[in-house]
């Protein structure tokens, strides 16, 4: 019997699409509408796909299949973001080269994606680990290395928009005369400090026991995930990208994008633009405490004449503050324990305490030091800085809540008006001077009230708002907003500060200490002793790609230096044509690098001369629809937009933004877990009476008493639905906890799509994931839901195929006769609804419409072949395999992949006959069929002639007849 056989059908059509390259994108046709649809770059892990992955892929596939049938030229590629830590860790454990592991994982992912029938153009496939690809990743890095940002440059881009600020070639950087006079080396070092890609010492996570540097995700509670060994923070030379120069552009560029408000807010908040001032606090150049005041006076005189220098001098601590109006209330300063000035500022008396504290701080993660810090800790260095506005000495402390990676690594502390500074000052009994008077009717906020403390015999709270200046010299009585402007102007005129814009966003730490990542195309110059001089040379573009060396083994080096530092000498060193000895950069790029520009390469993947042909870039870019998980809503999008904007500034791309429309699909959770709770005596207790508790050994306890209860996993047959809740079948008064969790191996709730496809078929999996609910919603998985969709596809099959026959043949009800008026109306309503739903990405409601169609057509004794063919075109983006098979059986000789999308006729949507409810005294008593254009008299006559209504009217007087044409008839009788 020719029943619906998903396995046979899907294997057949996947082979057909492969053989005929059905979805290969042809040459671009000018004047033809284009659609570039992209899935977020997947990392090919060793576990393969789980059922959460195909959700977004199915959505983009539906859009692309629909667009091809509308006559659009579609670009829908797929590839692999394949550099990453898991393959490196596997190499360390097993000795297997990461390239071999990665290729094996890619093969698994590709097989699974093809198994699901996605219409990718596989001829454009590549991996970030391909030398032909990372050659251009390295080339783009060199453009960053070769660029500086001109804040003052006013220019008009190819989009016709005027902008201020642009990346320009380093050769166009103006060099101060003083620097030029110092010679070529000084000029080169000056250029290096201005580049968009520059080097900086930044802390890394060093595990002495494992002998390697760890990524943040490899650390749990300050210890290595592998082995639980202590981890220290140690400084290491790192590459940084000056993304902060694009802070305003990254915010402003969001305005014209079709992204959700929530994603735009996430991006804007992450960038965190603020306006304030940079201020220099004088610390001197080693003067004794007695000489500091005299040196300060001389320094102020010099600054008044020379102005505020661009780079921080060695005799000051530079801070950024959003509240320069509170400078008179700065009573101490705090440095990050890693700040380079800590050693010179630490007195002999304080050295032991400072050293101990720095070691303790090195064992903490940034999160432990900031968000998770429950108490403030710190140590006085023994030195003082001088406040530039009033000449007051303030003590300099170190504390781990200040991070060297944020801002300047130094803050001025105004405890009266900053909650964090207040806590620290109260803890260490430091002076608190109020310099802002709150408004007369001000009531402290909840957070401020929580910090109430007794200061000099009085109960006081901090005040972090705006008010009027007090204890601020000549500025007393000035409102905060005016004071900020006035004091900033004073700082500028005195050469001790300037107005500044700062960002929560930090420059991007762009290097990793791994051997499985893109090598940097940079050489370091060495001196006669083989030491790095700090001068660098870019690899010649003709020599790209710089490939990874063959390593004899993958075990950690035992030092914080990157593993590539032990690469073979022939890879690591060379002598340049001028005789200079050079050493390669041994850090590698982060995994983010390859995913920053892959959307460009997809448009021109085989080009060996350029990363993308300029004409092809104009034709296909920007990406019209970008779909992926919400976990990439901030960093990936920021980094890719940053790279794109640099390329835009340098003239390599013509569109200012890479992704025009962005959609984040919701998470698919594991199947709902049902949990009941039992008390110590074994009796059940309702889930509504218990709560999670850290105090209980079982992690659950009775709400009022705290008595521990035991969670019991239940099977579906033990519970039944009661409204919105679940209850025990045997004890319906006992409510059960029902919760779906994120899929994870530790919970054992991961569902492999291989299993689902084997049991139900790819079309069932695709349609179920779209039928679960709105694309952007979080939804729990249900295998019974897949089964339901599979049964629906079986009904579609039986709608056209005679299952009683020995061979596959059409059901005898399928005819070549003209469709009835009712069939046409059902079809055209479905065409209109499904077309609109696909445009809105409302795939769940589109499927509901198709289910309604199948139910309605199943009741038709004769089914028009033309109507069924049109329906299959609607179904094909969702369930392409069964649609292709039935399309072929109906007699079509070509694939439906490029068949014309059905169009609806508005005239055919109108009902010729409508069914109207009939009420008697407001109660529904019957329904009658009338012509859609029947007038009130005809409708009333039809109702009075209805047998059921006639009985209710018999012997009664009709007081009134309310007739609403096409909708309702109501007789008021007595």
Short mmCIF file of N, CA and C in Angstrom, two decimals, residues 534-661:
data_model
loop_
_atom_site.label_atom_id
_atom_site.label_comp_id
_atom_site.label_asym_id
_atom_site.label_seq_id
_atom_site.Cartn_x
_atom_site.Cartn_y
_atom_site.Cartn_z
N UNK A 534 59.27 46.66 20.14
CA UNK A 534 58.03 47.43 20.13
C UNK A 534 57.69 47.96 18.75
N UNK A 535 58.62 47.85 17.80
CA UNK A 535 58.36 48.27 16.42
C UNK A 535 57.86 47.07 15.61
N UNK A 536 56.91 47.31 14.72
CA UNK A 536 56.26 46.22 14.00
C UNK A 536 56.28 46.45 12.50
N UNK A 537 56.16 45.38 11.76
CA UNK A 537 56.04 45.43 10.31
C UNK A 537 54.88 44.52 9.89
N UNK A 538 54.09 45.01 8.94
CA UNK A 538 52.99 44.21 8.41
C UNK A 538 53.52 43.21 7.39
N UNK A 539 52.91 42.04 7.39
CA UNK A 539 53.24 41.05 6.36
C UNK A 539 52.82 41.60 5.00
N UNK A 540 53.63 41.39 3.99
CA UNK A 540 53.28 41.82 2.64
C UNK A 540 52.01 41.10 2.18
N UNK A 541 51.09 41.83 1.54
CA UNK A 541 49.83 41.23 1.12
C UNK A 541 50.05 40.05 0.17
N UNK A 542 51.11 40.10 -0.61
CA UNK A 542 51.40 39.00 -1.53
C UNK A 542 51.74 37.72 -0.79
N UNK A 543 52.14 37.83 0.48
CA UNK A 543 52.53 36.66 1.26
C UNK A 543 51.36 36.04 2.03
N UNK A 544 50.19 36.66 1.92
CA UNK A 544 49.02 36.11 2.61
C UNK A 544 48.47 34.91 1.84
N UNK A 545 47.91 33.91 2.53
CA UNK A 545 47.68 33.88 3.97
C UNK A 545 48.92 33.45 4.75
N UNK A 546 49.00 33.94 6.01
CA UNK A 546 49.96 33.39 6.95
C UNK A 546 49.29 32.16 7.55
N UNK A 547 49.78 30.98 7.18
CA UNK A 547 49.14 29.75 7.65
C UNK A 547 49.69 29.34 9.00
N UNK A 548 48.92 28.52 9.70
CA UNK A 548 49.35 28.02 11.00
C UNK A 548 50.50 27.03 10.82
N UNK A 549 51.44 27.02 11.75
CA UNK A 549 52.56 26.08 11.65
C UNK A 549 52.13 24.68 12.07
N UNK A 550 52.89 23.70 11.64
CA UNK A 550 52.68 22.34 12.13
C UNK A 550 53.35 22.23 13.50
N UNK A 551 52.58 21.90 14.51
CA UNK A 551 53.12 21.75 15.86
C UNK A 551 53.39 20.28 16.15
N UNK A 552 54.51 20.02 16.81
CA UNK A 552 54.87 18.64 17.13
C UNK A 552 53.94 18.07 18.19
N UNK A 553 53.51 18.93 19.10
CA UNK A 553 52.56 18.50 20.12
C UNK A 553 51.72 19.70 20.53
N UNK A 554 50.61 19.41 21.20
CA UNK A 554 49.65 20.46 21.52
C UNK A 554 49.59 20.75 23.01
N UNK A 555 50.48 20.21 23.77
CA UNK A 555 50.44 20.42 25.22
C UNK A 555 50.81 21.87 25.54
N UNK A 556 50.29 22.42 26.65
CA UNK A 556 50.60 23.80 27.05
C UNK A 556 52.10 24.03 27.19
N UNK A 557 52.50 25.28 26.97
CA UNK A 557 53.93 25.62 27.02
C UNK A 557 54.46 25.69 28.44
N UNK A 558 53.56 25.86 29.44
CA UNK A 558 54.02 25.99 30.82
C UNK A 558 54.30 27.42 31.22
N UNK A 559 54.10 28.35 30.30
CA UNK A 559 54.28 29.78 30.58
C UNK A 559 53.06 30.51 30.05
N UNK A 560 52.84 31.79 30.47
CA UNK A 560 51.70 32.53 29.93
C UNK A 560 51.84 32.86 28.44
N UNK A 561 53.02 32.64 27.86
CA UNK A 561 53.20 32.94 26.45
C UNK A 561 52.32 32.03 25.60
N UNK A 562 51.80 32.53 24.47
CA UNK A 562 50.90 31.73 23.62
C UNK A 562 51.59 30.47 23.10
N UNK A 563 50.82 29.43 22.80
CA UNK A 563 51.41 28.17 22.33
C UNK A 563 52.16 28.30 21.01
N UNK A 564 51.82 29.30 20.19
CA UNK A 564 52.56 29.47 18.93
C UNK A 564 53.98 29.98 19.16
N UNK A 565 54.30 30.36 20.40
CA UNK A 565 55.66 30.82 20.68
C UNK A 565 56.67 29.68 20.60
N UNK A 566 56.19 28.42 20.59
CA UNK A 566 57.10 27.28 20.45
C UNK A 566 56.98 26.65 19.07
N UNK A 567 56.48 27.42 18.10
CA UNK A 567 56.38 26.94 16.73
C UNK A 567 57.79 26.74 16.16
N UNK A 568 57.93 25.99 15.07
CA UNK A 568 59.24 25.81 14.45
C UNK A 568 59.88 27.15 14.10
N UNK A 569 61.20 27.24 14.25
CA UNK A 569 61.91 28.50 14.04
C UNK A 569 61.72 29.05 12.64
N UNK A 570 61.63 28.17 11.64
CA UNK A 570 61.49 28.66 10.27
C UNK A 570 60.17 29.40 10.07
N UNK A 571 59.14 29.09 10.92
CA UNK A 571 57.88 29.84 10.87
C UNK A 571 57.97 31.09 11.74
N UNK A 572 58.69 30.98 12.83
CA UNK A 572 58.68 32.01 13.87
C UNK A 572 59.60 33.20 13.55
N UNK A 573 60.70 32.96 12.84
CA UNK A 573 61.70 34.02 12.65
C UNK A 573 62.06 34.18 11.18
N UNK A 574 62.52 35.39 10.85
CA UNK A 574 63.15 35.62 9.55
C UNK A 574 63.98 36.89 9.63
N UNK A 575 64.87 37.07 8.68
CA UNK A 575 65.65 38.29 8.56
C UNK A 575 65.15 39.04 7.33
N UNK A 576 64.75 40.30 7.51
CA UNK A 576 64.19 41.08 6.41
C UNK A 576 65.30 41.54 5.46
N UNK A 577 64.88 42.11 4.35
CA UNK A 577 65.84 42.51 3.31
C UNK A 577 66.84 43.53 3.83
N UNK A 578 66.43 44.35 4.82
CA UNK A 578 67.35 45.37 5.35
C UNK A 578 68.22 44.83 6.48
N UNK A 579 68.14 43.50 6.72
CA UNK A 579 68.97 42.90 7.75
C UNK A 579 68.35 42.85 9.13
N UNK A 580 67.14 43.40 9.28
CA UNK A 580 66.49 43.41 10.59
C UNK A 580 65.95 42.02 10.92
N UNK A 581 66.25 41.56 12.11
CA UNK A 581 65.76 40.27 12.58
C UNK A 581 64.32 40.44 13.04
N UNK A 582 63.42 39.54 12.60
CA UNK A 582 61.99 39.66 12.88
C UNK A 582 61.45 38.39 13.52
N UNK A 583 60.42 38.56 14.37
CA UNK A 583 59.71 37.43 14.96
C UNK A 583 58.22 37.60 14.72
N UNK A 584 57.55 36.53 14.36
CA UNK A 584 56.10 36.61 14.11
C UNK A 584 55.33 36.92 15.40
N UNK A 585 54.20 37.56 15.22
CA UNK A 585 53.22 37.68 16.29
C UNK A 585 52.72 36.27 16.63
N UNK A 586 52.71 35.93 17.91
CA UNK A 586 52.35 34.56 18.30
C UNK A 586 50.98 34.45 18.96
N UNK A 587 50.32 35.58 19.21
CA UNK A 587 48.91 35.50 19.58
C UNK A 587 48.13 35.09 18.33
N UNK A 588 46.91 34.60 18.53
CA UNK A 588 46.03 34.32 17.39
C UNK A 588 44.77 35.15 17.54
N UNK A 589 44.04 35.28 16.43
CA UNK A 589 42.81 36.08 16.45
C UNK A 589 41.71 35.31 17.18
N UNK A 590 40.73 36.03 17.73
CA UNK A 590 39.60 35.36 18.40
C UNK A 590 38.64 34.78 17.37
N UNK A 591 37.76 33.91 17.84
CA UNK A 591 36.80 33.28 16.93
C UNK A 591 35.89 34.31 16.27
N UNK A 592 35.71 35.47 16.91
CA UNK A 592 34.87 36.53 16.35
C UNK A 592 35.36 36.97 14.97
N UNK A 593 36.68 36.87 14.73
CA UNK A 593 37.26 37.47 13.53
C UNK A 593 36.59 36.98 12.25
N UNK A 594 36.52 35.65 12.09
CA UNK A 594 35.98 35.11 10.86
C UNK A 594 34.52 35.42 10.64
N UNK A 595 33.77 35.59 11.74
CA UNK A 595 32.33 35.85 11.61
C UNK A 595 32.03 37.33 11.43
N UNK A 596 33.05 38.17 11.41
CA UNK A 596 32.83 39.60 11.25
C UNK A 596 32.56 40.01 9.80
N UNK A 597 32.91 39.14 8.85
CA UNK A 597 32.78 39.58 7.46
C UNK A 597 32.33 38.49 6.51
N UNK A 598 31.92 37.34 7.04
CA UNK A 598 31.59 36.19 6.18
C UNK A 598 30.46 36.48 5.20
N UNK A 599 29.52 37.35 5.59
CA UNK A 599 28.40 37.71 4.73
C UNK A 599 28.88 38.36 3.43
N UNK A 600 30.04 39.02 3.47
CA UNK A 600 30.61 39.61 2.26
C UNK A 600 31.19 38.55 1.34
N UNK A 601 31.89 37.58 1.93
CA UNK A 601 32.55 36.56 1.12
C UNK A 601 31.55 35.64 0.44
N UNK A 602 30.41 35.38 1.06
CA UNK A 602 29.40 34.54 0.43
C UNK A 602 28.99 35.08 -0.94
N UNK A 603 29.00 36.38 -1.10
CA UNK A 603 28.59 36.98 -2.37
C UNK A 603 29.61 36.74 -3.47
N UNK A 604 30.86 36.46 -3.10
CA UNK A 604 31.93 36.29 -4.09
C UNK A 604 32.98 35.32 -3.55
N UNK A 605 32.61 34.06 -3.28
CA UNK A 605 33.47 33.17 -2.48
C UNK A 605 34.72 32.64 -3.19
N UNK A 606 34.77 32.70 -4.50
CA UNK A 606 35.90 32.12 -5.22
C UNK A 606 36.90 33.16 -5.70
N UNK A 607 36.70 34.42 -5.36
CA UNK A 607 37.55 35.50 -5.86
C UNK A 607 38.95 35.39 -5.23
N UNK A 608 39.97 35.23 -6.05
CA UNK A 608 41.34 35.13 -5.55
C UNK A 608 42.08 36.45 -5.57
N UNK A 609 41.44 37.49 -6.13
CA UNK A 609 42.10 38.79 -6.25
C UNK A 609 41.64 39.79 -5.20
N UNK A 610 40.40 39.65 -4.75
CA UNK A 610 39.83 40.60 -3.79
C UNK A 610 38.94 39.84 -2.81
N UNK A 611 38.69 40.49 -1.65
CA UNK A 611 37.80 39.82 -0.69
C UNK A 611 36.37 39.83 -1.20
N UNK A 612 36.04 40.82 -2.06
CA UNK A 612 34.76 40.84 -2.78
C UNK A 612 34.91 41.81 -3.95
N UNK A 613 34.36 41.42 -5.07
CA UNK A 613 34.38 42.30 -6.23
C UNK A 613 33.47 43.50 -5.97
N UNK A 614 33.92 44.73 -6.26
CA UNK A 614 33.11 45.92 -5.95
C UNK A 614 31.72 45.88 -6.60
N UNK A 615 31.61 45.37 -7.81
CA UNK A 615 30.32 45.33 -8.47
C UNK A 615 29.39 44.32 -7.80
N UNK A 616 29.95 43.19 -7.43
CA UNK A 616 29.13 42.18 -6.74
C UNK A 616 28.68 42.70 -5.38
N UNK A 617 29.54 43.44 -4.69
CA UNK A 617 29.14 44.03 -3.40
C UNK A 617 27.96 44.96 -3.59
N UNK A 618 27.99 45.78 -4.63
CA UNK A 618 26.87 46.70 -4.89
C UNK A 618 25.60 45.94 -5.23
N UNK A 619 25.75 44.80 -5.90
CA UNK A 619 24.58 44.04 -6.33
C UNK A 619 23.87 43.34 -5.18
N UNK A 620 24.64 42.69 -4.28
CA UNK A 620 24.03 41.81 -3.29
C UNK A 620 23.89 42.42 -1.90
N UNK A 621 24.73 43.35 -1.55
CA UNK A 621 24.71 43.89 -0.18
C UNK A 621 23.76 45.08 -0.08
N UNK A 622 23.15 45.32 1.09
CA UNK A 622 23.33 44.59 2.35
C UNK A 622 22.51 43.30 2.39
N UNK A 623 22.72 42.52 3.46
CA UNK A 623 21.89 41.35 3.73
C UNK A 623 20.47 41.84 4.00
N UNK A 624 19.50 41.26 3.29
CA UNK A 624 18.11 41.72 3.43
C UNK A 624 17.42 41.14 4.65
N UNK A 625 17.78 39.90 5.02
CA UNK A 625 17.18 39.28 6.20
C UNK A 625 18.23 38.43 6.89
N UNK A 626 18.44 38.70 8.17
CA UNK A 626 19.46 38.00 8.97
C UNK A 626 18.74 37.39 10.16
N UNK A 627 18.81 36.07 10.30
CA UNK A 627 18.10 35.39 11.39
C UNK A 627 19.08 34.58 12.22
N UNK A 628 18.96 34.68 13.52
CA UNK A 628 19.84 33.93 14.42
C UNK A 628 19.39 34.06 15.85
N UNK A 629 20.14 33.44 16.75
CA UNK A 629 19.78 33.42 18.16
C UNK A 629 20.04 34.74 18.87
N UNK A 630 19.27 34.99 19.90
CA UNK A 630 19.39 36.22 20.67
C UNK A 630 20.70 36.34 21.43
N UNK A 631 21.44 35.20 21.59
CA UNK A 631 22.71 35.26 22.30
C UNK A 631 23.75 36.09 21.54
N UNK A 632 23.49 36.34 20.25
CA UNK A 632 24.42 37.15 19.45
C UNK A 632 23.91 38.57 19.26
N UNK A 633 22.94 38.97 20.08
CA UNK A 633 22.29 40.26 19.89
C UNK A 633 23.20 41.45 20.15
N UNK A 634 24.30 41.23 20.85
CA UNK A 634 25.18 42.37 21.16
C UNK A 634 26.53 42.24 20.47
N UNK A 635 27.39 41.35 20.95
CA UNK A 635 28.80 41.38 20.55
C UNK A 635 29.02 41.08 19.08
N UNK A 636 28.48 39.97 18.58
CA UNK A 636 28.71 39.64 17.17
C UNK A 636 28.24 40.77 16.26
N UNK A 637 27.06 41.29 16.55
CA UNK A 637 26.50 42.35 15.70
C UNK A 637 27.34 43.63 15.79
N UNK A 638 27.79 43.97 16.99
CA UNK A 638 28.64 45.16 17.14
C UNK A 638 29.95 44.98 16.39
N UNK A 639 30.57 43.84 16.56
CA UNK A 639 31.88 43.62 15.95
C UNK A 639 31.78 43.62 14.42
N UNK A 640 30.76 42.93 13.89
CA UNK A 640 30.60 42.88 12.43
C UNK A 640 30.29 44.26 11.88
N UNK A 641 29.46 45.02 12.58
CA UNK A 641 29.13 46.38 12.12
C UNK A 641 30.36 47.27 12.18
N UNK A 642 31.19 47.12 13.19
CA UNK A 642 32.42 47.90 13.31
C UNK A 642 33.35 47.63 12.13
N UNK A 643 33.62 46.35 11.85
CA UNK A 643 34.49 46.02 10.71
C UNK A 643 33.91 46.59 9.42
N UNK A 644 32.60 46.44 9.26
CA UNK A 644 31.96 46.91 8.04
C UNK A 644 32.11 48.42 7.88
N UNK A 645 31.96 49.14 8.99
CA UNK A 645 32.06 50.59 8.90
C UNK A 645 33.48 51.05 8.61
N UNK A 646 34.48 50.32 9.09
CA UNK A 646 35.86 50.64 8.73
C UNK A 646 36.07 50.41 7.23
N UNK A 647 35.57 49.28 6.73
CA UNK A 647 35.68 49.00 5.29
C UNK A 647 34.93 50.05 4.48
N UNK A 648 33.81 50.51 4.99
CA UNK A 648 33.04 51.58 4.34
C UNK A 648 33.85 52.87 4.29
N UNK A 649 34.46 53.21 5.41
CA UNK A 649 35.28 54.44 5.46
C UNK A 649 36.45 54.37 4.48
N UNK A 650 37.03 53.20 4.36
CA UNK A 650 38.19 53.04 3.49
C UNK A 650 37.82 52.82 2.02
N UNK A 651 36.51 52.80 1.72
CA UNK A 651 36.07 52.72 0.33
C UNK A 651 35.96 51.32 -0.24
N UNK A 652 35.98 50.30 0.61
CA UNK A 652 35.92 48.93 0.11
C UNK A 652 34.49 48.39 -0.01
N UNK A 653 33.54 49.00 0.69
CA UNK A 653 32.12 48.64 0.54
C UNK A 653 31.33 49.93 0.41
N UNK A 654 30.14 49.83 -0.20
CA UNK A 654 29.37 51.04 -0.49
C UNK A 654 28.13 51.19 0.37
N UNK A 655 27.74 50.13 1.10
CA UNK A 655 26.58 50.27 2.00
C UNK A 655 27.10 50.45 3.42
N UNK A 656 26.52 51.37 4.20
CA UNK A 656 27.08 51.69 5.52
C UNK A 656 26.80 50.65 6.59
N UNK A 657 25.80 49.79 6.39
CA UNK A 657 25.44 48.78 7.38
C UNK A 657 25.31 47.42 6.70
N UNK A 658 25.69 46.33 7.39
CA UNK A 658 25.67 45.01 6.73
C UNK A 658 24.32 44.30 6.73
N UNK A 659 23.49 44.51 7.79
CA UNK A 659 22.29 43.70 7.96
C UNK A 659 21.06 44.61 8.05
N UNK A 660 20.24 44.63 7.01
CA UNK A 660 19.11 45.56 6.99
C UNK A 660 17.99 45.13 7.92
N UNK A 661 17.60 43.85 7.85
CA UNK A 661 16.53 43.35 8.72
C UNK A 661 17.09 42.22 9.57
#
